[in-house]
Short mmCIF file of N, CA and C in Angstrom, two decimals:
data_model
loop_
_atom_site.label_atom_id
_atom_site.label_comp_id
_atom_site.label_asym_id
_atom_site.label_seq_id
_atom_site.Cartn_x
_atom_site.Cartn_y
_atom_site.Cartn_z
N MET A 1 0.84 -1.17 0.00
CA MET A 1 0.00 0.00 0.00
C MET A 1 0.88 1.23 0.00
N GLN A 2 0.44 2.21 -0.74
CA GLN A 2 1.08 3.51 -0.73
C GLN A 2 0.04 4.52 -0.28
N PHE A 3 0.48 5.56 0.42
CA PHE A 3 -0.45 6.62 0.78
C PHE A 3 0.33 7.91 0.96
N ASP A 4 -0.38 9.00 0.85
CA ASP A 4 0.22 10.31 1.09
C ASP A 4 -0.89 11.30 1.37
N HIS A 5 -0.62 12.28 2.20
CA HIS A 5 -1.53 13.39 2.38
C HIS A 5 -0.71 14.66 2.43
N LYS A 6 -1.09 15.57 1.58
CA LYS A 6 -0.41 16.84 1.42
C LYS A 6 -1.46 17.95 1.53
N PRO A 7 -1.02 19.19 1.60
CA PRO A 7 -1.99 20.28 1.66
C PRO A 7 -2.91 20.33 0.43
N ASN A 8 -2.44 19.80 -0.69
CA ASN A 8 -3.23 19.90 -1.93
C ASN A 8 -3.84 18.58 -2.39
N GLY A 9 -3.76 17.52 -1.58
CA GLY A 9 -4.38 16.26 -2.00
C GLY A 9 -3.96 15.10 -1.13
N THR A 10 -4.64 14.00 -1.35
CA THR A 10 -4.36 12.79 -0.59
C THR A 10 -4.70 11.56 -1.43
N PHE A 11 -4.07 10.42 -1.13
CA PHE A 11 -4.39 9.18 -1.83
C PHE A 11 -3.90 7.98 -1.03
N TYR A 12 -4.43 6.82 -1.35
CA TYR A 12 -3.85 5.56 -0.93
C TYR A 12 -4.06 4.55 -2.04
N SER A 13 -3.19 3.57 -2.11
CA SER A 13 -3.26 2.56 -3.14
C SER A 13 -2.89 1.21 -2.52
N VAL A 14 -3.78 0.22 -2.67
CA VAL A 14 -3.57 -1.11 -2.11
C VAL A 14 -3.14 -2.04 -3.23
N ASP A 15 -2.18 -2.92 -2.95
CA ASP A 15 -1.80 -3.93 -3.93
C ASP A 15 -1.49 -5.22 -3.19
N SER A 16 -1.60 -6.33 -3.89
CA SER A 16 -1.35 -7.64 -3.30
C SER A 16 -1.17 -8.65 -4.41
N GLU A 17 -0.35 -9.67 -4.15
CA GLU A 17 -0.20 -10.75 -5.11
C GLU A 17 -1.50 -11.49 -5.31
N GLU A 18 -2.42 -11.43 -4.33
CA GLU A 18 -3.72 -12.09 -4.42
C GLU A 18 -4.75 -11.29 -5.20
N ALA A 19 -4.49 -10.02 -5.44
CA ALA A 19 -5.51 -9.11 -5.95
C ALA A 19 -5.99 -9.48 -7.35
N ILE A 20 -7.29 -9.41 -7.55
CA ILE A 20 -7.91 -9.76 -8.83
C ILE A 20 -7.37 -8.88 -9.96
N TRP A 21 -7.00 -7.64 -9.66
CA TRP A 21 -6.50 -6.75 -10.71
C TRP A 21 -5.09 -7.13 -11.16
N ASN A 22 -4.49 -8.14 -10.54
CA ASN A 22 -3.15 -8.58 -10.94
C ASN A 22 -3.15 -9.88 -11.74
N THR A 23 -4.28 -10.27 -12.31
CA THR A 23 -4.30 -11.50 -13.11
C THR A 23 -3.41 -11.40 -14.34
N GLY A 24 -3.18 -10.20 -14.84
CA GLY A 24 -2.34 -10.04 -16.02
C GLY A 24 -0.90 -9.68 -15.71
N ARG A 25 -0.56 -9.57 -14.44
CA ARG A 25 0.80 -9.21 -14.04
C ARG A 25 1.77 -10.33 -14.40
N ASP A 26 2.95 -9.96 -14.82
CA ASP A 26 3.99 -10.93 -15.15
C ASP A 26 4.65 -11.39 -13.86
N GLU A 27 4.09 -12.42 -13.26
CA GLU A 27 4.61 -12.98 -12.02
C GLU A 27 5.12 -14.39 -12.30
N ALA A 28 6.00 -14.85 -11.45
CA ALA A 28 6.51 -16.20 -11.63
C ALA A 28 6.20 -17.02 -10.40
N PRO A 29 5.34 -17.97 -10.41
CA PRO A 29 4.37 -18.18 -11.47
C PRO A 29 3.05 -17.47 -11.14
N ASN A 30 2.40 -16.94 -12.13
CA ASN A 30 1.06 -16.39 -11.96
C ASN A 30 0.13 -17.39 -12.61
N LEU A 31 -0.52 -18.17 -11.82
CA LEU A 31 -1.38 -19.23 -12.33
C LEU A 31 -2.84 -18.80 -12.40
N GLY A 32 -3.09 -17.51 -12.23
CA GLY A 32 -4.44 -17.01 -12.31
C GLY A 32 -5.27 -17.25 -11.07
N TYR A 33 -4.64 -17.71 -10.00
CA TYR A 33 -5.38 -17.94 -8.76
C TYR A 33 -5.50 -16.64 -8.00
N LYS A 34 -6.45 -15.82 -8.38
CA LYS A 34 -6.68 -14.52 -7.75
C LYS A 34 -8.10 -14.51 -7.20
N VAL A 35 -8.24 -13.99 -6.01
CA VAL A 35 -9.56 -13.92 -5.37
C VAL A 35 -10.33 -12.75 -5.95
N ARG A 36 -11.51 -13.04 -6.51
CA ARG A 36 -12.34 -11.98 -7.09
C ARG A 36 -13.05 -11.20 -5.99
N HIS A 37 -13.51 -9.99 -6.32
CA HIS A 37 -14.23 -9.16 -5.37
C HIS A 37 -15.38 -9.95 -4.75
N LYS A 38 -15.51 -9.87 -3.46
CA LYS A 38 -16.59 -10.49 -2.67
C LYS A 38 -16.64 -12.02 -2.77
N GLU A 39 -15.55 -12.66 -3.20
CA GLU A 39 -15.54 -14.12 -3.32
C GLU A 39 -14.40 -14.76 -2.54
N GLY A 40 -13.91 -14.06 -1.51
CA GLY A 40 -12.76 -14.56 -0.79
C GLY A 40 -13.06 -15.27 0.52
N TYR A 41 -14.33 -15.50 0.82
CA TYR A 41 -14.63 -16.10 2.12
C TYR A 41 -14.25 -17.57 2.13
N PHE A 42 -13.25 -17.91 2.90
CA PHE A 42 -12.74 -19.27 3.07
C PHE A 42 -12.19 -19.92 1.80
N PRO A 43 -11.43 -19.21 0.99
CA PRO A 43 -10.77 -19.93 -0.12
C PRO A 43 -9.62 -20.76 0.45
N VAL A 44 -9.20 -21.74 -0.29
CA VAL A 44 -8.06 -22.56 0.13
C VAL A 44 -6.89 -22.27 -0.80
N ALA A 45 -5.74 -22.79 -0.45
CA ALA A 45 -4.56 -22.63 -1.30
C ALA A 45 -4.86 -23.23 -2.67
N PRO A 46 -4.33 -22.72 -3.74
CA PRO A 46 -3.36 -21.63 -3.79
C PRO A 46 -3.97 -20.24 -3.77
N ALA A 47 -5.31 -20.11 -3.82
CA ALA A 47 -5.91 -18.78 -3.83
C ALA A 47 -5.62 -18.03 -2.54
N ASP A 48 -5.72 -18.70 -1.39
CA ASP A 48 -5.39 -18.09 -0.11
C ASP A 48 -3.88 -18.22 0.10
N THR A 49 -3.18 -17.14 -0.15
CA THR A 49 -1.72 -17.16 -0.03
C THR A 49 -1.25 -16.77 1.36
N GLN A 50 -2.19 -16.44 2.26
CA GLN A 50 -1.81 -15.89 3.56
C GLN A 50 -2.02 -16.87 4.72
N GLN A 51 -2.35 -18.12 4.46
CA GLN A 51 -2.62 -19.08 5.52
C GLN A 51 -1.43 -19.21 6.48
N ASP A 52 -0.24 -19.34 5.95
CA ASP A 52 0.93 -19.55 6.80
C ASP A 52 1.24 -18.35 7.69
N ILE A 53 1.12 -17.15 7.15
CA ILE A 53 1.41 -15.96 7.96
C ILE A 53 0.35 -15.78 9.05
N ARG A 54 -0.92 -16.06 8.73
CA ARG A 54 -1.96 -15.98 9.76
C ARG A 54 -1.73 -17.02 10.85
N THR A 55 -1.33 -18.22 10.46
CA THR A 55 -1.06 -19.26 11.44
C THR A 55 0.09 -18.85 12.36
N GLU A 56 1.13 -18.26 11.81
CA GLU A 56 2.24 -17.79 12.65
C GLU A 56 1.77 -16.70 13.61
N MET A 57 0.92 -15.82 13.14
CA MET A 57 0.38 -14.77 14.01
C MET A 57 -0.43 -15.39 15.15
N VAL A 58 -1.28 -16.36 14.82
CA VAL A 58 -2.11 -17.02 15.82
C VAL A 58 -1.24 -17.74 16.86
N LEU A 59 -0.27 -18.49 16.41
CA LEU A 59 0.59 -19.23 17.34
C LEU A 59 1.35 -18.28 18.26
N THR A 60 1.81 -17.16 17.73
CA THR A 60 2.50 -16.16 18.55
C THR A 60 1.55 -15.56 19.58
N LEU A 61 0.34 -15.21 19.15
CA LEU A 61 -0.65 -14.67 20.08
C LEU A 61 -0.97 -15.66 21.19
N GLU A 62 -1.14 -16.92 20.82
CA GLU A 62 -1.45 -17.94 21.83
C GLU A 62 -0.30 -18.12 22.82
N GLN A 63 0.95 -18.04 22.34
CA GLN A 63 2.09 -18.11 23.24
C GLN A 63 2.09 -16.97 24.25
N LEU A 64 1.49 -15.86 23.86
CA LEU A 64 1.44 -14.68 24.73
C LEU A 64 0.15 -14.62 25.55
N GLY A 65 -0.65 -15.70 25.51
CA GLY A 65 -1.83 -15.79 26.34
C GLY A 65 -3.11 -15.24 25.75
N VAL A 66 -3.12 -14.94 24.45
CA VAL A 66 -4.33 -14.46 23.79
C VAL A 66 -5.03 -15.65 23.16
N GLN A 67 -6.21 -15.99 23.66
CA GLN A 67 -6.95 -17.16 23.16
C GLN A 67 -7.60 -16.82 21.83
N ILE A 68 -7.23 -17.56 20.79
CA ILE A 68 -7.76 -17.33 19.44
C ILE A 68 -8.88 -18.32 19.16
N GLU A 69 -9.97 -17.81 18.61
CA GLU A 69 -11.10 -18.67 18.27
C GLU A 69 -11.02 -19.19 16.84
N ARG A 70 -10.58 -18.34 15.90
CA ARG A 70 -10.47 -18.77 14.51
C ARG A 70 -9.69 -17.74 13.71
N GLN A 71 -9.24 -18.18 12.56
CA GLN A 71 -8.62 -17.28 11.58
C GLN A 71 -8.97 -17.80 10.20
N HIS A 72 -9.17 -16.86 9.27
CA HIS A 72 -9.49 -17.27 7.91
C HIS A 72 -9.34 -16.07 6.98
N HIS A 73 -9.36 -16.37 5.70
CA HIS A 73 -9.39 -15.34 4.67
C HIS A 73 -10.72 -14.63 4.79
N GLU A 74 -10.74 -13.36 4.53
CA GLU A 74 -11.99 -12.60 4.60
C GLU A 74 -12.62 -12.54 3.21
N VAL A 75 -13.81 -11.99 3.12
CA VAL A 75 -14.60 -11.97 1.89
C VAL A 75 -13.88 -11.30 0.72
N ALA A 76 -13.12 -10.28 0.98
CA ALA A 76 -12.54 -9.45 -0.08
C ALA A 76 -11.32 -10.08 -0.75
N THR A 77 -10.91 -9.46 -1.84
CA THR A 77 -9.69 -9.81 -2.54
C THR A 77 -8.48 -9.17 -1.84
N ALA A 78 -7.32 -9.36 -2.37
CA ALA A 78 -6.09 -8.65 -1.98
C ALA A 78 -5.61 -8.95 -0.57
N GLY A 79 -5.81 -10.17 -0.10
CA GLY A 79 -5.23 -10.58 1.17
C GLY A 79 -6.00 -10.15 2.41
N GLN A 80 -7.26 -9.78 2.26
CA GLN A 80 -8.05 -9.42 3.43
C GLN A 80 -8.21 -10.67 4.31
N ALA A 81 -8.19 -10.47 5.64
CA ALA A 81 -8.20 -11.63 6.53
C ALA A 81 -8.90 -11.30 7.84
N GLU A 82 -9.17 -12.34 8.61
CA GLU A 82 -9.80 -12.19 9.92
C GLU A 82 -9.14 -13.13 10.90
N ILE A 83 -8.80 -12.61 12.07
CA ILE A 83 -8.29 -13.39 13.19
C ILE A 83 -9.12 -12.97 14.40
N ASP A 84 -9.87 -13.92 14.96
CA ASP A 84 -10.77 -13.62 16.07
C ASP A 84 -10.18 -14.10 17.39
N TYR A 85 -10.19 -13.23 18.38
CA TYR A 85 -9.78 -13.69 19.70
C TYR A 85 -10.96 -13.68 20.64
N ARG A 86 -10.86 -14.49 21.69
CA ARG A 86 -11.96 -14.73 22.63
C ARG A 86 -12.27 -13.48 23.44
N PHE A 87 -13.56 -13.23 23.65
CA PHE A 87 -14.00 -12.09 24.43
C PHE A 87 -13.53 -12.21 25.88
N ASP A 88 -13.51 -11.08 26.56
CA ASP A 88 -13.07 -11.02 27.95
C ASP A 88 -13.63 -9.74 28.55
N THR A 89 -13.20 -9.41 29.75
CA THR A 89 -13.63 -8.15 30.35
C THR A 89 -13.06 -7.00 29.52
N LEU A 90 -13.61 -5.81 29.74
CA LEU A 90 -13.19 -4.65 28.96
C LEU A 90 -11.69 -4.38 29.07
N VAL A 91 -11.17 -4.35 30.28
CA VAL A 91 -9.75 -4.03 30.48
C VAL A 91 -8.86 -5.13 29.90
N ARG A 92 -9.20 -6.38 30.15
CA ARG A 92 -8.38 -7.48 29.60
C ARG A 92 -8.47 -7.51 28.07
N SER A 93 -9.64 -7.22 27.52
CA SER A 93 -9.77 -7.16 26.05
C SER A 93 -8.93 -6.03 25.48
N ALA A 94 -8.91 -4.89 26.15
CA ALA A 94 -8.08 -3.77 25.69
C ALA A 94 -6.61 -4.15 25.73
N ASP A 95 -6.18 -4.82 26.78
CA ASP A 95 -4.78 -5.27 26.86
C ASP A 95 -4.46 -6.26 25.74
N LYS A 96 -5.38 -7.19 25.51
CA LYS A 96 -5.16 -8.17 24.44
C LYS A 96 -5.12 -7.49 23.08
N MET A 97 -5.92 -6.43 22.91
CA MET A 97 -5.92 -5.70 21.63
C MET A 97 -4.55 -5.09 21.36
N MET A 98 -3.92 -4.55 22.39
CA MET A 98 -2.59 -3.97 22.20
C MET A 98 -1.58 -5.05 21.80
N VAL A 99 -1.64 -6.21 22.46
CA VAL A 99 -0.76 -7.33 22.11
C VAL A 99 -1.06 -7.80 20.70
N TYR A 100 -2.34 -7.91 20.37
CA TYR A 100 -2.80 -8.35 19.06
C TYR A 100 -2.21 -7.48 17.95
N LYS A 101 -2.38 -6.17 18.07
CA LYS A 101 -1.89 -5.26 17.03
C LYS A 101 -0.37 -5.33 16.93
N TYR A 102 0.31 -5.39 18.06
CA TYR A 102 1.78 -5.46 18.08
C TYR A 102 2.27 -6.72 17.37
N VAL A 103 1.67 -7.86 17.72
CA VAL A 103 2.09 -9.13 17.12
C VAL A 103 1.81 -9.13 15.62
N LEU A 104 0.61 -8.75 15.20
CA LEU A 104 0.27 -8.79 13.79
C LEU A 104 1.17 -7.88 12.96
N LYS A 105 1.42 -6.68 13.45
CA LYS A 105 2.27 -5.76 12.70
C LYS A 105 3.71 -6.27 12.61
N ASN A 106 4.22 -6.87 13.68
CA ASN A 106 5.60 -7.35 13.67
C ASN A 106 5.77 -8.64 12.89
N VAL A 107 4.84 -9.58 12.99
CA VAL A 107 4.92 -10.79 12.15
C VAL A 107 4.76 -10.40 10.69
N GLY A 108 3.86 -9.47 10.41
CA GLY A 108 3.70 -9.00 9.04
C GLY A 108 5.00 -8.42 8.49
N LYS A 109 5.65 -7.56 9.27
CA LYS A 109 6.91 -6.95 8.83
C LYS A 109 7.97 -8.01 8.58
N LYS A 110 8.01 -9.03 9.43
CA LYS A 110 8.97 -10.14 9.25
C LYS A 110 8.82 -10.79 7.88
N HIS A 111 7.60 -10.79 7.35
CA HIS A 111 7.31 -11.43 6.06
C HIS A 111 7.20 -10.42 4.92
N GLY A 112 7.68 -9.20 5.15
CA GLY A 112 7.65 -8.20 4.09
C GLY A 112 6.27 -7.61 3.84
N LYS A 113 5.39 -7.73 4.80
CA LYS A 113 4.04 -7.17 4.70
C LYS A 113 3.90 -6.07 5.75
N THR A 114 2.97 -5.18 5.54
CA THR A 114 2.62 -4.22 6.56
C THR A 114 1.14 -4.36 6.83
N VAL A 115 0.78 -4.59 8.05
CA VAL A 115 -0.61 -4.82 8.44
C VAL A 115 -1.31 -3.49 8.66
N THR A 116 -2.50 -3.38 8.11
CA THR A 116 -3.34 -2.21 8.35
C THR A 116 -4.71 -2.70 8.81
N PHE A 117 -5.42 -1.85 9.50
CA PHE A 117 -6.75 -2.20 9.99
C PHE A 117 -7.81 -1.31 9.35
N MET A 118 -7.58 -0.93 8.09
CA MET A 118 -8.54 -0.10 7.37
C MET A 118 -9.82 -0.89 7.14
N PRO A 119 -11.00 -0.33 7.46
CA PRO A 119 -12.23 -1.09 7.34
C PRO A 119 -12.68 -1.35 5.90
N LYS A 120 -12.49 -0.43 4.99
CA LYS A 120 -12.96 -0.60 3.61
C LYS A 120 -11.92 -0.02 2.65
N PRO A 121 -10.78 -0.66 2.51
CA PRO A 121 -9.74 -0.07 1.66
C PRO A 121 -10.01 -0.19 0.16
N LEU A 122 -10.91 -1.09 -0.24
CA LEU A 122 -11.11 -1.36 -1.66
C LEU A 122 -12.50 -0.94 -2.10
N PHE A 123 -12.59 -0.09 -3.10
CA PHE A 123 -13.88 0.34 -3.62
C PHE A 123 -14.65 -0.85 -4.17
N GLY A 124 -15.91 -0.97 -3.78
CA GLY A 124 -16.75 -2.03 -4.31
C GLY A 124 -16.49 -3.41 -3.75
N ASP A 125 -15.70 -3.50 -2.68
CA ASP A 125 -15.39 -4.80 -2.11
C ASP A 125 -15.49 -4.70 -0.59
N ASN A 126 -15.60 -5.84 0.05
CA ASN A 126 -15.60 -5.86 1.50
C ASN A 126 -14.21 -5.51 2.01
N GLY A 127 -14.12 -5.18 3.26
CA GLY A 127 -12.84 -4.94 3.90
C GLY A 127 -12.69 -5.90 5.06
N SER A 128 -11.66 -5.72 5.83
CA SER A 128 -11.48 -6.56 7.01
C SER A 128 -10.96 -5.71 8.16
N GLY A 129 -11.49 -4.52 8.28
CA GLY A 129 -11.06 -3.62 9.34
C GLY A 129 -11.31 -4.22 10.71
N MET A 130 -10.80 -3.57 11.69
CA MET A 130 -10.81 -4.08 13.04
C MET A 130 -12.18 -3.85 13.70
N HIS A 131 -13.16 -4.63 13.30
CA HIS A 131 -14.47 -4.50 13.92
C HIS A 131 -14.48 -5.22 15.26
N CYS A 132 -15.39 -4.84 16.11
CA CYS A 132 -15.45 -5.52 17.40
C CYS A 132 -16.90 -5.69 17.83
N HIS A 133 -17.21 -6.88 18.32
CA HIS A 133 -18.53 -7.17 18.83
C HIS A 133 -18.53 -6.78 20.31
N GLN A 134 -19.64 -6.25 20.78
CA GLN A 134 -19.71 -5.78 22.16
C GLN A 134 -20.95 -6.33 22.82
N SER A 135 -20.85 -6.62 24.11
CA SER A 135 -22.00 -7.08 24.88
C SER A 135 -21.76 -6.76 26.35
N LEU A 136 -22.84 -6.66 27.09
CA LEU A 136 -22.77 -6.48 28.54
C LEU A 136 -23.50 -7.64 29.20
N TRP A 137 -22.90 -8.18 30.24
CA TRP A 137 -23.47 -9.31 30.96
C TRP A 137 -23.46 -9.01 32.46
N ASN A 138 -24.42 -9.60 33.16
CA ASN A 138 -24.45 -9.51 34.61
C ASN A 138 -24.84 -10.87 35.16
N ARG A 139 -23.92 -11.51 35.87
CA ARG A 139 -24.14 -12.85 36.46
C ARG A 139 -24.65 -13.84 35.42
N GLY A 140 -24.02 -13.86 34.26
CA GLY A 140 -24.37 -14.80 33.21
C GLY A 140 -25.57 -14.41 32.37
N LYS A 141 -26.15 -13.25 32.62
CA LYS A 141 -27.32 -12.82 31.86
C LYS A 141 -26.92 -11.71 30.88
N PRO A 142 -27.26 -11.88 29.59
CA PRO A 142 -26.93 -10.84 28.61
C PRO A 142 -27.86 -9.64 28.77
N LEU A 143 -27.28 -8.47 29.02
CA LEU A 143 -28.07 -7.27 29.27
C LEU A 143 -28.54 -6.58 28.00
N PHE A 144 -28.01 -6.95 26.86
CA PHE A 144 -28.43 -6.33 25.61
C PHE A 144 -29.60 -7.07 24.95
N ALA A 145 -29.95 -8.24 25.45
CA ALA A 145 -31.08 -9.00 24.90
C ALA A 145 -32.38 -8.49 25.52
N GLY A 146 -33.43 -8.42 24.70
CA GLY A 146 -34.70 -7.93 25.23
C GLY A 146 -35.81 -8.04 24.21
N SER A 147 -36.89 -7.29 24.46
CA SER A 147 -38.06 -7.37 23.59
C SER A 147 -38.28 -6.09 22.79
N ALA A 148 -37.33 -5.18 22.83
CA ALA A 148 -37.44 -3.95 22.03
C ALA A 148 -37.02 -4.25 20.59
N TYR A 149 -36.83 -3.22 19.81
CA TYR A 149 -36.49 -3.33 18.39
C TYR A 149 -35.36 -4.33 18.17
N GLY A 150 -35.54 -5.25 17.24
CA GLY A 150 -34.51 -6.21 16.86
C GLY A 150 -34.14 -7.19 17.95
N GLY A 151 -35.03 -7.39 18.95
CA GLY A 151 -34.71 -8.32 20.03
C GLY A 151 -33.72 -7.75 21.03
N LEU A 152 -33.57 -6.44 21.03
CA LEU A 152 -32.64 -5.78 21.93
C LEU A 152 -33.36 -5.21 23.15
N SER A 153 -32.61 -4.98 24.21
CA SER A 153 -33.15 -4.32 25.39
C SER A 153 -33.07 -2.81 25.19
N LYS A 154 -33.79 -2.07 26.04
CA LYS A 154 -33.70 -0.61 25.98
C LYS A 154 -32.27 -0.17 26.28
N MET A 155 -31.60 -0.88 27.17
CA MET A 155 -30.21 -0.56 27.48
C MET A 155 -29.34 -0.66 26.22
N ALA A 156 -29.55 -1.70 25.43
CA ALA A 156 -28.78 -1.87 24.20
C ALA A 156 -29.05 -0.75 23.23
N LEU A 157 -30.32 -0.36 23.09
CA LEU A 157 -30.66 0.73 22.18
C LEU A 157 -30.04 2.04 22.63
N HIS A 158 -30.03 2.30 23.93
CA HIS A 158 -29.39 3.51 24.45
C HIS A 158 -27.88 3.45 24.25
N TYR A 159 -27.32 2.28 24.42
CA TYR A 159 -25.88 2.08 24.20
C TYR A 159 -25.51 2.40 22.75
N ILE A 160 -26.30 1.85 21.82
CA ILE A 160 -26.06 2.12 20.40
C ILE A 160 -26.23 3.61 20.11
N GLY A 161 -27.28 4.22 20.70
CA GLY A 161 -27.50 5.65 20.52
C GLY A 161 -26.33 6.48 21.02
N GLY A 162 -25.75 6.07 22.13
CA GLY A 162 -24.58 6.77 22.65
C GLY A 162 -23.38 6.65 21.73
N LEU A 163 -23.19 5.46 21.17
CA LEU A 163 -22.09 5.28 20.20
C LEU A 163 -22.29 6.18 18.98
N LEU A 164 -23.51 6.21 18.48
CA LEU A 164 -23.80 7.05 17.31
C LEU A 164 -23.63 8.54 17.63
N LYS A 165 -24.10 8.96 18.79
CA LYS A 165 -24.00 10.36 19.18
C LYS A 165 -22.54 10.81 19.27
N HIS A 166 -21.71 9.94 19.81
CA HIS A 166 -20.30 10.29 20.03
C HIS A 166 -19.37 9.76 18.94
N ALA A 167 -19.94 9.25 17.85
CA ALA A 167 -19.12 8.67 16.77
C ALA A 167 -18.06 9.63 16.23
N PRO A 168 -18.39 10.91 15.99
CA PRO A 168 -17.33 11.79 15.47
C PRO A 168 -16.11 11.88 16.40
N ALA A 169 -16.36 11.99 17.70
CA ALA A 169 -15.24 12.06 18.64
C ALA A 169 -14.53 10.71 18.74
N LEU A 170 -15.29 9.61 18.71
CA LEU A 170 -14.68 8.29 18.81
C LEU A 170 -13.78 7.99 17.61
N CYS A 171 -14.13 8.53 16.45
CA CYS A 171 -13.32 8.28 15.24
C CYS A 171 -11.88 8.76 15.41
N ALA A 172 -11.67 9.80 16.18
CA ALA A 172 -10.31 10.29 16.41
C ALA A 172 -9.46 9.24 17.12
N ILE A 173 -10.10 8.42 17.93
CA ILE A 173 -9.39 7.39 18.69
C ILE A 173 -9.43 6.05 17.96
N CYS A 174 -10.59 5.70 17.45
CA CYS A 174 -10.83 4.37 16.88
C CYS A 174 -10.43 4.22 15.42
N SER A 175 -10.26 5.30 14.71
CA SER A 175 -9.99 5.24 13.26
C SER A 175 -8.76 6.08 12.91
N PRO A 176 -7.59 5.65 13.34
CA PRO A 176 -6.39 6.42 13.00
C PRO A 176 -6.12 6.35 11.50
N PRO A 177 -5.30 7.26 10.99
CA PRO A 177 -5.00 7.24 9.55
C PRO A 177 -4.34 5.93 9.15
N PRO A 178 -4.41 5.59 7.86
CA PRO A 178 -3.85 4.31 7.39
C PRO A 178 -2.33 4.27 7.54
N THR A 179 -1.82 3.04 7.62
CA THR A 179 -0.39 2.82 7.62
C THR A 179 -0.02 2.14 6.32
N VAL A 180 1.23 2.19 5.96
CA VAL A 180 1.69 1.56 4.73
C VAL A 180 1.47 0.06 4.83
N THR A 181 1.03 -0.57 3.75
CA THR A 181 0.76 -2.00 3.77
C THR A 181 1.23 -2.65 2.47
N ASN A 182 1.30 -3.94 2.52
CA ASN A 182 1.62 -4.70 1.32
C ASN A 182 0.45 -5.63 1.00
N GLY A 183 -0.76 -5.12 1.19
CA GLY A 183 -1.94 -5.86 0.77
C GLY A 183 -2.43 -6.91 1.74
N TRP A 184 -2.19 -6.75 3.02
CA TRP A 184 -2.69 -7.73 3.97
C TRP A 184 -3.36 -7.00 5.11
N SER A 185 -4.61 -7.30 5.38
CA SER A 185 -5.37 -6.52 6.35
C SER A 185 -6.26 -7.42 7.19
N PRO A 186 -5.84 -7.79 8.40
CA PRO A 186 -6.68 -8.67 9.21
C PRO A 186 -7.76 -7.92 9.95
N ALA A 187 -8.81 -8.64 10.27
CA ALA A 187 -9.88 -8.08 11.11
C ALA A 187 -9.90 -8.85 12.41
N THR A 188 -10.60 -8.35 13.35
CA THR A 188 -10.75 -9.05 14.61
C THR A 188 -12.18 -8.91 15.09
N LYS A 189 -12.62 -9.84 15.88
CA LYS A 189 -13.93 -9.78 16.50
C LYS A 189 -13.76 -9.94 18.00
N ARG A 190 -14.42 -9.09 18.73
CA ARG A 190 -14.51 -9.26 20.17
C ARG A 190 -15.98 -9.25 20.51
N GLN A 191 -16.37 -10.06 21.47
CA GLN A 191 -17.78 -10.08 21.86
C GLN A 191 -17.93 -9.44 23.22
#
């Protein structure tokens, strides 16, 4: 990935050996195994070229005490991926998130990749940004479940309303500018 922001303009450009737009590239060997837009959910080798790097990331995270639930290629082309770790309390999840990002970025660099957590880097395709599932529980009871809209509780609706109300301010913290990448972007899920 390349990016720049100047007083007179800005851009970013994503590229990957897996990218559908590289079917005509002179690669050795380019066997045409490229993931098409929106068709990357659970492909196998040779289309999924990132299985080994994701496995190394997972094994490193597990050695550091981060319980991983699954990892797989994500829906999009160009090396989009997902690595899910097990939910925990808010503080422990935040600590695990710091370890998670550190490990993924460093294992990626070891393999000549740069990891980014951009949610939608590709026009017209899914992304694999760092989404997170959230829930509140009390003594084993889910507090967001209820009989209001969509099977949610009033607490859940107010929670969502608070997120929406404060979204502009949260973006300053939750959505930092992109980092340079080599076409590999994992996502994560927390519950």
